[in-house]
Amino acid sequence: TCFNGLGKTVAEHCEKGMKVLVHGRIHYTKWTDATGTDRYGCEIIAEKVDFLSRPKATENENPEFVDRDDEIPF
């Protein structure tokens, strides 16, 4: 879970499949659902998120084309 500016940054720049490194604390919760069953949850309260990869290019975006068929001058 990310809050405030960190949450906005992650929402704007993070996409499914990207690699991220999350620094934070673990928060455990316990609750009872409507049927009376005890439920447990665990989440990370993020303090810092490092993006380790870039988003994948979509079909609308053309990655920069590099022509590598030039002759090598040996």
PDB file of C-alpha atoms in Angstrom:
ATOM      1  CA  THR A   1       0.000   0.000   0.000  1.00  0.00           C
ATOM      2  CA  CYS A   2       1.315   3.430  -0.977  1.00  0.00           C
ATOM      3  CA  PHE A   3       0.048   6.736   0.345  1.00  0.00           C
ATOM      4  CA  ASN A   4       0.201  10.395  -0.713  1.00  0.00           C
ATOM      5  CA  GLY A   5       2.796  11.381  -3.317  1.00  0.00           C
ATOM      6  CA  LEU A   6       4.329   7.912  -3.409  1.00  0.00           C
ATOM      7  CA  GLY A   7       0.949   6.436  -4.273  1.00  0.00           C
ATOM      8  CA  LYS A   8       0.474   8.921  -7.113  1.00  0.00           C
ATOM      9  CA  THR A   9       3.936   8.208  -8.510  1.00  0.00           C
ATOM     10  CA  VAL A  10       3.415   4.448  -8.455  1.00  0.00           C
ATOM     11  CA  ALA A  11      -0.067   4.771  -9.980  1.00  0.00           C
ATOM     12  CA  GLU A  12       1.272   6.924 -12.834  1.00  0.00           C
ATOM     13  CA  HIS A  13       4.477   5.040 -13.647  1.00  0.00           C
ATOM     14  CA  CYS A  14       4.065   1.414 -12.565  1.00  0.00           C
ATOM     15  CA  GLU A  15       2.514  -1.158 -14.904  1.00  0.00           C
ATOM     16  CA  LYS A  16       1.769  -4.858 -14.609  1.00  0.00           C
ATOM     17  CA  GLY A  17       4.916  -6.912 -15.143  1.00  0.00           C
ATOM     18  CA  MET A  18       7.377  -4.210 -14.091  1.00  0.00           C
ATOM     19  CA  LYS A  19      10.004  -5.084 -11.522  1.00  0.00           C
ATOM     20  CA  VAL A  20       9.985  -2.910  -8.405  1.00  0.00           C
ATOM     21  CA  LEU A  21      11.792  -2.920  -5.087  1.00  0.00           C
ATOM     22  CA  VAL A  22       9.608  -1.929  -2.132  1.00  0.00           C
ATOM     23  CA  HIS A  23      11.015  -0.694   1.175  1.00  0.00           C
ATOM     24  CA  GLY A  24       8.528  -0.492   4.017  1.00  0.00           C
ATOM     25  CA  ARG A  25       6.967  -2.232   6.974  1.00  0.00           C
ATOM     26  CA  ILE A  26       4.718  -5.271   7.174  1.00  0.00           C
ATOM     27  CA  HIS A  27       1.225  -4.728   8.589  1.00  0.00           C
ATOM     28  CA  TYR A  28      -0.859  -7.718   9.707  1.00  0.00           C
ATOM     29  CA  THR A  29      -4.630  -7.527  10.161  1.00  0.00           C
ATOM     30  CA  LYS A  30      -7.272  -9.881  11.517  1.00  0.00           C
ATOM     31  CA  TRP A  31     -11.026  -9.554  11.060  1.00  0.00           C
ATOM     32  CA  THR A  32     -14.160 -11.646  11.223  1.00  0.00           C
ATOM     33  CA  ASP A  33     -16.205 -11.900   8.034  1.00  0.00           C
ATOM     34  CA  ALA A  34     -20.010 -11.999   7.756  1.00  0.00           C
ATOM     35  CA  THR A  35     -20.067 -15.777   8.275  1.00  0.00           C
ATOM     36  CA  GLY A  36     -18.098 -15.531  11.520  1.00  0.00           C
ATOM     37  CA  THR A  37     -14.864 -16.879  10.034  1.00  0.00           C
ATOM     38  CA  ASP A  38     -11.633 -15.298  11.187  1.00  0.00           C
ATOM     39  CA  ARG A  39      -9.691 -13.828   8.272  1.00  0.00           C
ATOM     40  CA  TYR A  40      -6.109 -12.660   8.182  1.00  0.00           C
ATOM     41  CA  GLY A  41      -4.329 -10.206   5.927  1.00  0.00           C
ATOM     42  CA  CYS A  42      -0.805  -9.022   5.363  1.00  0.00           C
ATOM     43  CA  GLU A  43       0.298  -5.932   3.459  1.00  0.00           C
ATOM     44  CA  ILE A  44       3.421  -3.868   3.009  1.00  0.00           C
ATOM     45  CA  ILE A  45       3.099  -0.186   3.861  1.00  0.00           C
ATOM     46  CA  ALA A  46       5.547   1.262   1.342  1.00  0.00           C
ATOM     47  CA  GLU A  47       7.967   3.963   2.408  1.00  0.00           C
ATOM     48  CA  LYS A  48      10.037   3.866  -0.804  1.00  0.00           C
ATOM     49  CA  VAL A  49       9.549   2.221  -4.202  1.00  0.00           C
ATOM     50  CA  ASP A  50      12.416   1.797  -6.670  1.00  0.00           C
ATOM     51  CA  PHE A  51      11.555   1.020 -10.289  1.00  0.00           C
ATOM     52  CA  LEU A  52      13.927  -1.700 -11.514  1.00  0.00           C
ATOM     53  CA  SER A  53      12.532  -1.968 -15.041  1.00  0.00           C
ATOM     54  CA  ARG A  54      10.798   0.208 -17.605  1.00  0.00           C
ATOM     55  CA  PRO A  55       7.268  -0.352 -18.882  1.00  0.00           C
ATOM     56  CA  LYS A  56       7.025  -2.556 -21.953  1.00  0.00           C
ATOM     57  CA  ALA A  57       6.457  -0.691 -25.230  1.00  0.00           C
ATOM     58  CA  THR A  58       2.867  -0.851 -26.438  1.00  0.00           C
ATOM     59  CA  GLU A  59       1.804  -1.451 -30.026  1.00  0.00           C
ATOM     60  CA  ASN A  60       1.284   2.292 -30.514  1.00  0.00           C
ATOM     61  CA  GLU A  61       4.843   3.086 -29.514  1.00  0.00           C
ATOM     62  CA  ASN A  62       7.657   2.354 -31.943  1.00  0.00           C
ATOM     63  CA  PRO A  63      10.938   1.550 -30.247  1.00  0.00           C
ATOM     64  CA  GLU A  64      13.898   3.371 -31.740  1.00  0.00           C
ATOM     65  CA  PHE A  65      15.062   1.484 -34.825  1.00  0.00           C
ATOM     66  CA  VAL A  66      18.773   0.827 -35.088  1.00  0.00           C
ATOM     67  CA  ASP A  67      20.044  -0.373 -38.485  1.00  0.00           C
ATOM     68  CA  ARG A  68      22.793  -2.899 -37.801  1.00  0.00           C
ATOM     69  CA  ASP A  69      23.209  -4.170 -41.378  1.00  0.00           C
ATOM     70  CA  ASP A  70      26.101  -1.835 -42.165  1.00  0.00           C
ATOM     71  CA  GLU A  71      29.331  -3.401 -43.341  1.00  0.00           C
ATOM     72  CA  ILE A  72      32.032  -3.645 -40.738  1.00  0.00           C
ATOM     73  CA  PRO A  73      35.235  -1.930 -42.000  1.00  0.00           C
ATOM     74  CA  PHE A  74      37.974  -4.486 -41.242  1.00  0.00           C
TER      75      PHE A  74
END
